[in-house]
Amino acid sequence: MTVLKQILAWSHDRPKWQRDALRRLVVQGELSEDDISALAELCKAQHGLAEPKAIDPLADKHVRGNRTANAPVSLESIFHHRGVNALAENQILKFGPNLTLVYGDNAAGKTGYIRILKSACRARGQEEILGNVVAESAPRKPVVAIKYNIGKNGKQYEWAGQGEDEFVSRVSVFDAQCASVYLTEETDVAFRPFGLDLFDKLVKACKAIRAQLEKEQQSLASSFLSPVKEKVPDGTRAANLLANITSLTKPESVKRLSRLSKKERSRLEQLEKSMLDFRANEPKKLTRQLTLQAERVSALAQHMRKVEDLLSEETVNSVFVTNKRKLRKSEEAERLRETTFPRDLLTGTGSQSWTALWEAARTFSQEDAYPGQPFPFVEKDAHCVLCQQEFDRNARRRLQQFENFVKSTSEKDLQKARESFATLQKIYTEFQVTPEAIDETLKEIHIEYEQFSEKTRAELARAEERRIAIAHALSSEKDLSADCPSIVSVAHEAELLASQIKNRANALQTGNKDQTIKKLQFELQELRARKVLSEHEQKVLGEIERKRKYAAYSLCINDTRTRGITQKSTTLTRNTVTQKLKQSFADELSRLSFQHVEVELEEAGGREGVLYHKLILTRAPGIKLPKVVSEGEQRCLSIAAFFAELSTADDPSGIVFDDPVSSLDYKWREAVALRLVDEARKRQVIVFTHDVVFLLILKQSAKQERVGQFDQHVRQLPKGAGVCVQELPWVALKASKRIGYLNKLWQAAEKLHREGHQDAYERAAREIYGYLREAWERGLEEVLLGGVVERYRPNVQTRQVKLISDITEEDCRTVETAMTTCSNWLRGHDQAPAARADIPEPLVVKEEIEALADWIGSIRRRRRSAQGEVRA
């Protein structure tokens, strides 16, 4: 199973946001700030701190196929515009594609360029880049640029010295600080196979999200309940609730305790009054007063109940229904009158006033005129009780019709409706909403119960407005106006107040005063605490929510723990990297011929998604290496560890070495040189050094192994350090390269001669002869002797001995003559005044240089020809 497949299977048990993060890392390679914010929201959503969000977890479709190896990154050049150490401005240090040798003496400026590379590339330890602190002016901000290539497409990119560049950072730097890290510290494998690097990136995401979550959680760390707790009496249920609030406290329990009913609020007021009562000097007198007051307030409650009943919607509606019934009966009676009475009768006959007249006539007839006779009495000799005349036939018939009308059902119903309505109307017209006794009661309780008194007066005033409006509507036989005030009940509050006052009176009559006070005090404290709680209910509910969120953030932060990631990373790293790393380290030691001290790599445990390793002595693992091995051996071990780490990567990007053989004996230098040259076959290798011998060994090894090599020379000049030229110093040049150098010196000297600067020309010519003598010496060991022996080289090239078998006496005379000629014009060889001769003309000097070139060329052609004949 591939690494990615194993990670996919492992991810199923990870928090959902991590599964989404792994998918993003596999698809995108890196996480942006927007990704981190989105993942933090996913993490919060899982614990109710954000709106639910859908996730897109790592799935099989994301891990199919193989990822192609990274195209190698190689450096093209460093451009130093200004501001780094004492480096000269506007210098370009160039690099070749294979082996680049950057030579410079101490203080020549190599360290400045290395610091630039360490700040941009991958290095075990970065260094702060300082400006030119010894300059007269204040150091300026560094301005540098690194040009680099990705792959072999020839396209150049540029890092402008700010931030991290994902490509430049793939180039690795080895220096003294790096060497120390490999030896003395536990180190991770910086180059991790694709898949394992997901753990590092996931841990990085965990840290970023944890930092964000902790910052948000910290804003919830402070409680605002301290002032509330100070107001709540100790020992009460409210105090216990506040002291034990957690994220699991139910808001309903707070609401149940904080929300007092009307009865409980009334009880609180009563208790407040009762505690004052017990402090009175004449409790018996106060008891009588309270008893009477309770009776008056009870009467007030009864009156308010009567007012509310009378003016209630239901009662008022029934009155208007009665009025409508009366009107309806009146209409029915009117229709009966129209059919009963002829039209020639007087207007109003059969009306209410006429009916009253008729009933008065009935009374007069039955009680005075014709007692015991039915009404109307219309027998013979009977007279009309109204006009006192005898009846004729029409009159008798008309009076009988009138009586039938009055005795009809409609008319009776109308009469009843009129009587009922009149009674109700009279009630609303004459009812006293605020009689004198009620007014006196309200005045009496105003001092102690001001709020209740004023509220009751306001409601009575409103009731009076309503009564007047109702009475007016009834008298005008219209509907009640829409803006008629409504009635608000205070009767219940009056009843509660009466009960309070009565309870106060009863409390004063108890036998054990102290016990009663204690009991009432306890009840009062509870109610007071609940009242405070009710006043700060939202704060308390907010505290529960704060604690809930705080706890939820803790759960979110738990989801960012890296232990599980580290454990899985350790397991996979052990299976896919560690064995290879150990074997590679052993192989590197063998290639460097380091076998006299047994050293090996071992696991050093995992942290934050990374498995660490360290170097130990095989036979004494508890002793630190630097205490046992020499400084040179330490450097050799560090180089081996560096190359072993490179072997774990599939990234053949460039590597940079800063003085890799510092402190190394001659026996290690050649092995290191060969290792670097061999690595330059596969990747760009850049070596900074001040060691001429090591430089020559590298050049010789590159030549033998046919590895492309590029030279750079940095120097300290008056304008600053780090001045770059594309050639090595004289001491490191081969014989053929020295001829080119001499020709440049000759051109400058010839110009001095041509322009008439004779003294300057003579000094230049003498310098040329000194260099020319050194060139003949280099030609002697390199060309004539075929490199069999060379200065500072510890070994003898015995296989080259056969080349010197063709040396002739003429070859020797040529060398001797040339050396003598050069010596004649060197400073340090004093001549007798009589032997004083002029410095040779430029043309003669030119011929001397050409003679060396011809001599070198002739010997090499001769030997190539001889080798060709042997092969043939």
mmCIF file of N, CA and C in Angstrom, residues 329-439:
data_model
loop_
_atom_site.group_PDB
_atom_site.id
_atom_site.type_symbol
_atom_site.label_atom_id
_atom_site.label_comp_id
_atom_site.label_asym_id
_atom_site.label_seq_id
_atom_site.Cartn_x
_atom_site.Cartn_y
_atom_site.Cartn_z
ATOM 1 N N LYS A 329 -87.488 45.483 19.238
ATOM 2 C CA LYS A 329 -88.878 45.375 19.713
ATOM 3 C C LYS A 329 -89.678 46.621 19.341
ATOM 4 N N SER A 330 -89.003 47.749 19.390
ATOM 5 C CA SER A 330 -89.666 48.995 19.035
ATOM 6 C C SER A 330 -90.084 48.979 17.573
ATOM 7 N N GLU A 331 -89.201 48.425 16.726
ATOM 8 C CA GLU A 331 -89.527 48.330 15.297
ATOM 9 C C GLU A 331 -90.708 47.382 15.078
ATOM 10 N N GLU A 332 -90.711 46.289 15.841
ATOM 11 C CA GLU A 332 -91.822 45.335 15.713
ATOM 12 C C GLU A 332 -93.145 45.995 16.161
ATOM 13 N N ALA A 333 -93.085 46.742 17.250
ATOM 14 C CA ALA A 333 -94.297 47.415 17.764
ATOM 15 C C ALA A 333 -94.787 48.468 16.784
ATOM 16 N N GLU A 334 -93.815 49.153 16.124
ATOM 17 C CA GLU A 334 -94.179 50.167 15.153
ATOM 18 C C GLU A 334 -94.944 49.558 13.983
ATOM 19 N N ARG A 335 -94.456 48.381 13.558
ATOM 20 C CA ARG A 335 -95.170 47.723 12.456
ATOM 21 C C ARG A 335 -96.591 47.322 12.885
ATOM 22 N N LEU A 336 -96.741 46.885 14.153
ATOM 23 C CA LEU A 336 -98.064 46.524 14.668
ATOM 24 C C LEU A 336 -98.977 47.751 14.747
ATOM 25 N N ARG A 337 -98.435 48.906 15.152
ATOM 26 C CA ARG A 337 -99.207 50.138 15.227
ATOM 27 C C ARG A 337 -99.714 50.534 13.859
ATOM 28 N N GLU A 338 -98.835 50.379 12.859
ATOM 29 C CA GLU A 338 -99.249 50.772 11.520
ATOM 30 C C GLU A 338 -100.425 49.950 11.025
ATOM 31 N N THR A 339 -100.491 48.689 11.467
ATOM 32 C CA THR A 339 -101.618 47.832 11.030
ATOM 33 C C THR A 339 -102.825 47.984 11.943
ATOM 34 N N THR A 340 -102.595 48.451 13.173
ATOM 35 C CA THR A 340 -103.675 48.541 14.163
ATOM 36 C C THR A 340 -104.420 49.860 14.055
ATOM 37 N N PHE A 341 -103.696 50.967 13.927
ATOM 38 C CA PHE A 341 -104.302 52.283 13.970
ATOM 39 C C PHE A 341 -104.476 52.844 12.567
ATOM 40 N N PRO A 342 -105.703 53.431 12.328
ATOM 41 C CA PRO A 342 -105.896 54.101 11.040
ATOM 42 C C PRO A 342 -105.008 55.318 10.929
ATOM 43 N N ARG A 343 -104.830 55.759 9.702
ATOM 44 C CA ARG A 343 -103.895 56.838 9.461
ATOM 45 C C ARG A 343 -104.434 58.195 9.904
ATOM 46 N N ASP A 344 -105.697 58.271 10.116
ATOM 47 C CA ASP A 344 -106.251 59.576 10.466
ATOM 48 C C ASP A 344 -106.099 59.903 11.946
ATOM 49 N N LEU A 345 -105.485 59.003 12.712
ATOM 50 C CA LEU A 345 -105.287 59.258 14.136
ATOM 51 C C LEU A 345 -104.167 60.275 14.318
ATOM 52 N N LEU A 346 -104.151 60.782 15.528
ATOM 53 C CA LEU A 346 -103.115 61.776 15.839
ATOM 54 C C LEU A 346 -101.719 61.147 15.762
ATOM 55 N N THR A 347 -100.795 61.998 15.374
ATOM 56 C CA THR A 347 -99.394 61.530 15.295
ATOM 57 C C THR A 347 -98.918 61.130 16.679
ATOM 58 N N GLY A 348 -98.229 60.001 16.723
ATOM 59 C CA GLY A 348 -97.697 59.523 17.991
ATOM 60 C C GLY A 348 -98.601 58.556 18.697
ATOM 61 N N THR A 349 -99.734 58.290 18.129
ATOM 62 C CA THR A 349 -100.636 57.307 18.723
ATOM 63 C C THR A 349 -99.967 55.948 18.696
ATOM 64 N N GLY A 350 -99.906 55.315 19.851
ATOM 65 C CA GLY A 350 -99.245 54.021 19.967
ATOM 66 C C GLY A 350 -97.787 54.121 20.374
ATOM 67 N N SER A 351 -97.282 55.370 20.504
ATOM 68 C CA SER A 351 -95.881 55.548 20.902
ATOM 69 C C SER A 351 -95.727 55.316 22.387
ATOM 70 N N GLN A 352 -94.509 55.486 22.850
ATOM 71 C CA GLN A 352 -94.220 55.236 24.261
ATOM 72 C C GLN A 352 -94.963 56.255 25.134
ATOM 73 N N SER A 353 -94.997 57.498 24.720
ATOM 74 C CA SER A 353 -95.713 58.501 25.526
ATOM 75 C C SER A 353 -97.227 58.270 25.492
ATOM 76 N N TRP A 354 -97.702 57.855 24.345
ATOM 77 C CA TRP A 354 -99.140 57.516 24.249
ATOM 78 C C TRP A 354 -99.467 56.345 25.132
ATOM 79 N N THR A 355 -98.572 55.317 25.137
ATOM 80 C CA THR A 355 -98.789 54.125 25.971
ATOM 81 C C THR A 355 -98.840 54.523 27.435
ATOM 82 N N ALA A 356 -97.984 55.470 27.809
ATOM 83 C CA ALA A 356 -98.008 55.944 29.196
ATOM 84 C C ALA A 356 -99.350 56.608 29.505
ATOM 85 N N LEU A 357 -99.830 57.381 28.552
ATOM 86 C CA LEU A 357 -101.148 57.999 28.714
ATOM 87 C C LEU A 357 -102.239 56.948 28.871
ATOM 88 N N TRP A 358 -102.192 55.930 28.056
ATOM 89 C CA TRP A 358 -103.177 54.841 28.078
ATOM 90 C C TRP A 358 -103.144 54.143 29.429
ATOM 91 N N GLU A 359 -101.957 53.862 29.907
ATOM 92 C CA GLU A 359 -101.837 53.161 31.193
ATOM 93 C C GLU A 359 -102.351 54.048 32.331
ATOM 94 N N ALA A 360 -102.159 55.366 32.204
ATOM 95 C CA ALA A 360 -102.683 56.289 33.232
ATOM 96 C C ALA A 360 -104.219 56.284 33.221
ATOM 97 N N ALA A 361 -104.783 56.229 32.003
ATOM 98 C CA ALA A 361 -106.241 56.149 31.860
ATOM 99 C C ALA A 361 -106.768 54.865 32.461
ATOM 100 N N ARG A 362 -106.004 53.765 32.284
ATOM 101 C CA ARG A 362 -106.402 52.457 32.842
ATOM 102 C C ARG A 362 -106.497 52.563 34.367
ATOM 103 N N THR A 363 -105.485 53.190 34.911
ATOM 104 C CA THR A 363 -105.444 53.305 36.371
ATOM 105 C C THR A 363 -106.627 54.138 36.874
ATOM 106 N N PHE A 364 -106.877 55.245 36.226
ATOM 107 C CA PHE A 364 -107.980 56.127 36.627
ATOM 108 C C PHE A 364 -109.337 55.410 36.516
ATOM 109 N N SER A 365 -109.493 54.622 35.462
ATOM 110 C CA SER A 365 -110.764 53.915 35.218
ATOM 111 C C SER A 365 -111.003 52.855 36.273
ATOM 112 N N GLN A 366 -109.955 52.044 36.521
ATOM 113 C CA GLN A 366 -110.149 50.890 37.408
ATOM 114 C C GLN A 366 -110.139 51.293 38.883
ATOM 115 N N GLU A 367 -109.493 52.384 39.168
ATOM 116 C CA GLU A 367 -109.408 52.768 40.579
ATOM 117 C C GLU A 367 -110.420 53.838 40.978
ATOM 118 N N ASP A 368 -110.827 54.680 40.021
ATOM 119 C CA ASP A 368 -111.688 55.804 40.405
ATOM 120 C C ASP A 368 -113.039 55.793 39.659
ATOM 121 N N ALA A 369 -112.984 55.866 38.333
ATOM 122 C CA ALA A 369 -114.227 56.033 37.552
ATOM 123 C C ALA A 369 -115.094 54.783 37.574
ATOM 124 N N TYR A 370 -114.513 53.639 37.265
ATOM 125 C CA TYR A 370 -115.303 52.404 37.164
ATOM 126 C C TYR A 370 -114.598 51.267 37.894
ATOM 127 N N PRO A 371 -114.575 51.361 39.206
ATOM 128 C CA PRO A 371 -113.869 50.309 39.965
ATOM 129 C C PRO A 371 -114.492 48.941 39.716
ATOM 130 N N GLY A 372 -113.706 47.969 39.600
ATOM 131 C CA GLY A 372 -114.178 46.595 39.424
ATOM 132 C C GLY A 372 -114.587 46.281 38.010
ATOM 133 N N GLN A 373 -114.471 47.293 37.086
ATOM 134 C CA GLN A 373 -114.848 47.058 35.695
ATOM 135 C C GLN A 373 -113.582 46.923 34.844
ATOM 136 N N PRO A 374 -113.701 46.054 33.791
ATOM 137 C CA PRO A 374 -112.549 45.917 32.910
ATOM 138 C C PRO A 374 -112.272 47.225 32.163
ATOM 139 N N PHE A 375 -111.074 47.403 31.727
ATOM 140 C CA PHE A 375 -110.684 48.605 30.982
ATOM 141 C C PHE A 375 -110.411 48.202 29.535
ATOM 142 N N PRO A 376 -110.940 48.957 28.588
ATOM 143 C CA PRO A 376 -111.777 50.153 28.745
ATOM 144 C C PRO A 376 -113.249 49.757 28.989
ATOM 145 N N PHE A 377 -113.903 50.518 29.833
ATOM 146 C CA PHE A 377 -115.317 50.242 30.127
ATOM 147 C C PHE A 377 -116.154 51.065 29.150
ATOM 148 N N VAL A 378 -116.831 50.317 28.236
ATOM 149 C CA VAL A 378 -117.551 50.980 27.137
ATOM 150 C C VAL A 378 -119.029 50.565 27.098
ATOM 151 N N GLU A 379 -119.576 50.104 28.209
ATOM 152 C CA GLU A 379 -120.984 49.692 28.240
ATOM 153 C C GLU A 379 -121.896 50.953 28.132
ATOM 154 N N LYS A 380 -123.214 50.683 28.100
ATOM 155 C CA LYS A 380 -124.194 51.754 27.953
ATOM 156 C C LYS A 380 -124.049 52.745 29.086
ATOM 157 N N ASP A 381 -124.204 53.970 28.801
ATOM 158 C CA ASP A 381 -124.092 55.102 29.706
ATOM 159 C C ASP A 381 -122.657 55.367 30.191
ATOM 160 N N ALA A 382 -121.668 54.584 29.674
ATOM 161 C CA ALA A 382 -120.258 54.793 30.064
ATOM 162 C C ALA A 382 -119.699 56.002 29.337
ATOM 163 N N HIS A 383 -118.815 56.720 30.010
ATOM 164 C CA HIS A 383 -118.178 57.894 29.405
ATOM 165 C C HIS A 383 -116.673 57.637 29.260
ATOM 166 N N CYS A 384 -116.108 58.320 28.322
ATOM 167 C CA CYS A 384 -114.622 58.211 28.105
ATOM 168 C C CYS A 384 -113.941 58.842 29.302
ATOM 169 N N VAL A 385 -112.992 58.133 29.881
ATOM 170 C CA VAL A 385 -112.288 58.629 31.069
ATOM 171 C C VAL A 385 -111.386 59.806 30.729
ATOM 172 N N LEU A 386 -111.154 60.029 29.459
ATOM 173 C CA LEU A 386 -110.264 61.115 29.064
ATOM 174 C C LEU A 386 -111.057 62.371 28.667
ATOM 175 N N CYS A 387 -112.115 62.165 27.784
ATOM 176 C CA CYS A 387 -112.866 63.332 27.298
ATOM 177 C C CYS A 387 -114.226 63.493 28.006
ATOM 178 N N GLN A 388 -114.641 62.542 28.852
ATOM 179 C CA GLN A 388 -115.861 62.583 29.643
ATOM 180 C C GLN A 388 -117.123 62.561 28.772
ATOM 181 N N GLN A 389 -117.052 62.142 27.536
ATOM 182 C CA GLN A 389 -118.207 62.069 26.642
ATOM 183 C C GLN A 389 -118.678 60.635 26.507
ATOM 184 N N GLU A 390 -119.976 60.508 26.098
ATOM 185 C CA GLU A 390 -120.501 59.167 25.871
ATOM 186 C C GLU A 390 -119.886 58.582 24.611
ATOM 187 N N PHE A 391 -119.868 57.246 24.602
ATOM 188 C CA PHE A 391 -119.273 56.553 23.460
ATOM 189 C C PHE A 391 -120.292 56.333 22.384
ATOM 190 N N ASP A 392 -119.879 56.536 21.185
ATOM 191 C CA ASP A 392 -120.688 56.036 20.067
ATOM 192 C C ASP A 392 -120.083 54.715 19.629
ATOM 193 N N ARG A 393 -120.712 54.157 18.598
ATOM 194 C CA ARG A 393 -120.235 52.832 18.146
ATOM 195 C C ARG A 393 -118.780 52.885 17.733
ATOM 196 N N ASN A 394 -118.337 53.857 16.972
ATOM 197 C CA ASN A 394 -116.937 53.929 16.476
ATOM 198 C C ASN A 394 -115.961 54.110 17.626
ATOM 199 N N ALA A 395 -116.385 54.917 18.606
ATOM 200 C CA ALA A 395 -115.490 55.148 19.741
ATOM 201 C C ALA A 395 -115.254 53.859 20.518
ATOM 202 N N ARG A 396 -116.414 53.097 20.761
ATOM 203 C CA ARG A 396 -116.250 51.825 21.478
ATOM 204 C C ARG A 396 -115.281 50.904 20.739
ATOM 205 N N ARG A 397 -115.467 50.816 19.409
ATOM 206 C CA ARG A 397 -114.594 49.900 18.622
ATOM 207 C C ARG A 397 -113.132 50.376 18.646
ATOM 208 N N ARG A 398 -112.880 51.689 18.599
ATOM 209 C CA ARG A 398 -111.493 52.221 18.566
ATOM 210 C C ARG A 398 -110.801 51.953 19.897
ATOM 211 N N LEU A 399 -111.545 52.181 21.036
ATOM 212 C CA LEU A 399 -110.926 51.933 22.341
ATOM 213 C C LEU A 399 -110.571 50.455 22.521
ATOM 214 N N GLN A 400 -111.445 49.587 21.987
ATOM 215 C CA GLN A 400 -111.163 48.152 22.111
ATOM 216 C C GLN A 400 -109.920 47.786 21.298
ATOM 217 N N GLN A 401 -109.719 48.447 20.132
ATOM 218 C CA GLN A 401 -108.508 48.199 19.322
ATOM 219 C C GLN A 401 -107.259 48.681 20.087
ATOM 220 N N PHE A 402 -107.396 49.854 20.730
ATOM 221 C CA PHE A 402 -106.255 50.355 21.506
ATOM 222 C C PHE A 402 -105.837 49.358 22.597
ATOM 223 N N GLU A 403 -106.854 48.809 23.292
ATOM 224 C CA GLU A 403 -106.528 47.866 24.379
ATOM 225 C C GLU A 403 -105.904 46.599 23.844
ATOM 226 N N ASN A 404 -106.428 46.109 22.710
ATOM 227 C CA ASN A 404 -105.825 44.901 22.105
ATOM 228 C C ASN A 404 -104.358 45.151 21.732
ATOM 229 N N PHE A 405 -104.077 46.369 21.217
ATOM 230 C CA PHE A 405 -102.703 46.713 20.852
ATOM 231 C C PHE A 405 -101.804 46.715 22.075
ATOM 232 N N VAL A 406 -102.293 47.370 23.142
ATOM 233 C CA VAL A 406 -101.457 47.473 24.347
ATOM 234 C C VAL A 406 -101.212 46.104 24.956
ATOM 235 N N LYS A 407 -102.202 45.222 24.885
ATOM 236 C CA LYS A 407 -102.044 43.885 25.471
ATOM 237 C C LYS A 407 -101.307 42.917 24.544
ATOM 238 N N SER A 408 -100.932 43.329 23.342
ATOM 239 C CA SER A 408 -100.238 42.428 22.398
ATOM 240 C C SER A 408 -98.854 42.038 22.953
ATOM 241 N N THR A 409 -98.261 40.882 22.489
ATOM 242 C CA THR A 409 -96.927 40.363 22.943
ATOM 243 C C THR A 409 -95.825 41.338 22.599
ATOM 244 N N SER A 410 -95.836 41.878 21.397
ATOM 245 C CA SER A 410 -94.777 42.790 20.963
ATOM 246 C C SER A 410 -94.703 43.990 21.873
ATOM 247 N N GLU A 411 -95.813 44.509 22.159
ATOM 248 C CA GLU A 411 -95.813 45.696 22.988
ATOM 249 C C GLU A 411 -95.348 45.371 24.406
ATOM 250 N N LYS A 412 -95.779 44.188 24.901
ATOM 251 C CA LYS A 412 -95.300 43.786 26.234
ATOM 252 C C LYS A 412 -93.777 43.606 26.243
ATOM 253 N N ASP A 413 -93.281 42.933 25.202
ATOM 254 C CA ASP A 413 -91.821 42.738 25.117
ATOM 255 C C ASP A 413 -91.103 44.069 25.027
ATOM 256 N N LEU A 414 -91.674 44.974 24.254
ATOM 257 C CA LEU A 414 -91.055 46.284 24.123
ATOM 258 C C LEU A 414 -90.995 46.973 25.470
ATOM 259 N N GLN A 415 -92.061 46.859 26.215
ATOM 260 C CA GLN A 415 -92.103 47.490 27.520
ATOM 261 C C GLN A 415 -91.032 46.909 28.455
ATOM 262 N N LYS A 416 -90.906 45.577 28.399
ATOM 263 C CA LYS A 416 -89.891 44.937 29.241
ATOM 264 C C LYS A 416 -88.485 45.377 28.835
ATOM 265 N N ALA A 417 -88.241 45.420 27.500
ATOM 266 C CA ALA A 417 -86.925 45.829 27.007
ATOM 267 C C ALA A 417 -86.630 47.249 27.426
ATOM 268 N N ARG A 418 -87.656 48.113 27.344
ATOM 269 C CA ARG A 418 -87.452 49.507 27.729
ATOM 270 C C ARG A 418 -87.122 49.616 29.214
ATOM 271 N N GLU A 419 -87.842 48.829 30.005
ATOM 272 C CA GLU A 419 -87.603 48.878 31.452
ATOM 273 C C GLU A 419 -86.209 48.365 31.801
ATOM 274 N N SER A 420 -85.811 47.246 31.140
ATOM 275 C CA SER A 420 -84.479 46.661 31.408
ATOM 276 C C SER A 420 -83.370 47.615 30.986
ATOM 277 N N PHE A 421 -83.487 48.160 29.808
ATOM 278 C CA PHE A 421 -82.479 49.083 29.309
ATOM 279 C C PHE A 421 -82.395 50.324 30.178
ATOM 280 N N ALA A 422 -83.571 50.815 30.578
ATOM 281 C CA ALA A 422 -83.589 52.019 31.421
ATOM 282 C C ALA A 422 -82.864 51.771 32.736
ATOM 283 N N THR A 423 -83.076 50.573 33.289
ATOM 284 C CA THR A 423 -82.381 50.236 34.552
ATOM 285 C C THR A 423 -80.865 50.238 34.349
ATOM 286 N N LEU A 424 -80.405 49.575 33.261
ATOM 287 C CA LEU A 424 -78.964 49.503 32.987
ATOM 288 C C LEU A 424 -78.397 50.882 32.690
ATOM 289 N N GLN A 425 -79.134 51.621 31.902
ATOM 290 C CA GLN A 425 -78.650 52.953 31.552
ATOM 291 C C GLN A 425 -78.509 53.809 32.810
ATOM 292 N N LYS A 426 -79.452 53.649 33.711
ATOM 293 C CA LYS A 426 -79.395 54.421 34.947
ATOM 294 C C LYS A 426 -78.163 54.071 35.762
ATOM 295 N N ILE A 427 -77.809 52.744 35.730
ATOM 296 C CA ILE A 427 -76.607 52.315 36.483
ATOM 297 C C ILE A 427 -75.373 53.029 35.955
ATOM 298 N N TYR A 428 -75.171 53.019 34.622
ATOM 299 C CA TYR A 428 -73.987 53.654 34.032
ATOM 300 C C TYR A 428 -74.028 55.167 34.165
ATOM 301 N N THR A 429 -75.231 55.714 34.264
ATOM 302 C CA THR A 429 -75.349 57.165 34.395
ATOM 303 C C THR A 429 -75.047 57.613 35.825
ATOM 304 N N GLU A 430 -75.456 56.835 36.790
ATOM 305 C CA GLU A 430 -75.363 57.265 38.179
ATOM 306 C C GLU A 430 -74.220 56.616 38.958
ATOM 307 N N PHE A 431 -73.539 55.585 38.356
ATOM 308 C CA PHE A 431 -72.518 54.843 39.106
ATOM 309 C C PHE A 431 -71.333 55.741 39.455
ATOM 310 N N GLN A 432 -70.852 55.637 40.732
ATOM 311 C CA GLN A 432 -69.697 56.402 41.193
ATOM 312 C C GLN A 432 -68.440 55.517 41.117
ATOM 313 N N VAL A 433 -67.568 55.839 40.195
ATOM 314 C CA VAL A 433 -66.332 55.048 40.025
ATOM 315 C C VAL A 433 -65.389 55.264 41.198
ATOM 316 N N THR A 434 -65.303 56.499 41.698
ATOM 317 C CA THR A 434 -64.399 56.774 42.824
ATOM 318 C C THR A 434 -65.202 57.440 43.934
ATOM 319 N N PRO A 435 -65.903 56.672 44.715
ATOM 320 C CA PRO A 435 -66.651 57.251 45.845
ATOM 321 C C PRO A 435 -65.687 57.767 46.902
ATOM 322 N N GLU A 436 -66.230 58.530 47.825
ATOM 323 C CA GLU A 436 -65.400 59.185 48.837
ATOM 324 C C GLU A 436 -64.605 58.182 49.671
ATOM 325 N N ALA A 437 -65.210 57.070 50.027
ATOM 326 C CA ALA A 437 -64.515 56.078 50.880
ATOM 327 C C ALA A 437 -63.301 55.500 50.161
ATOM 328 N N ILE A 438 -63.469 55.248 48.874
ATOM 329 C CA ILE A 438 -62.353 54.705 48.090
ATOM 330 C C ILE A 438 -61.249 55.732 47.979
ATOM 331 N N ASP A 439 -61.618 56.980 47.769
ATOM 332 C CA ASP A 439 -60.629 58.048 47.680
ATOM 333 C C ASP A 439 -59.839 58.167 48.972
#
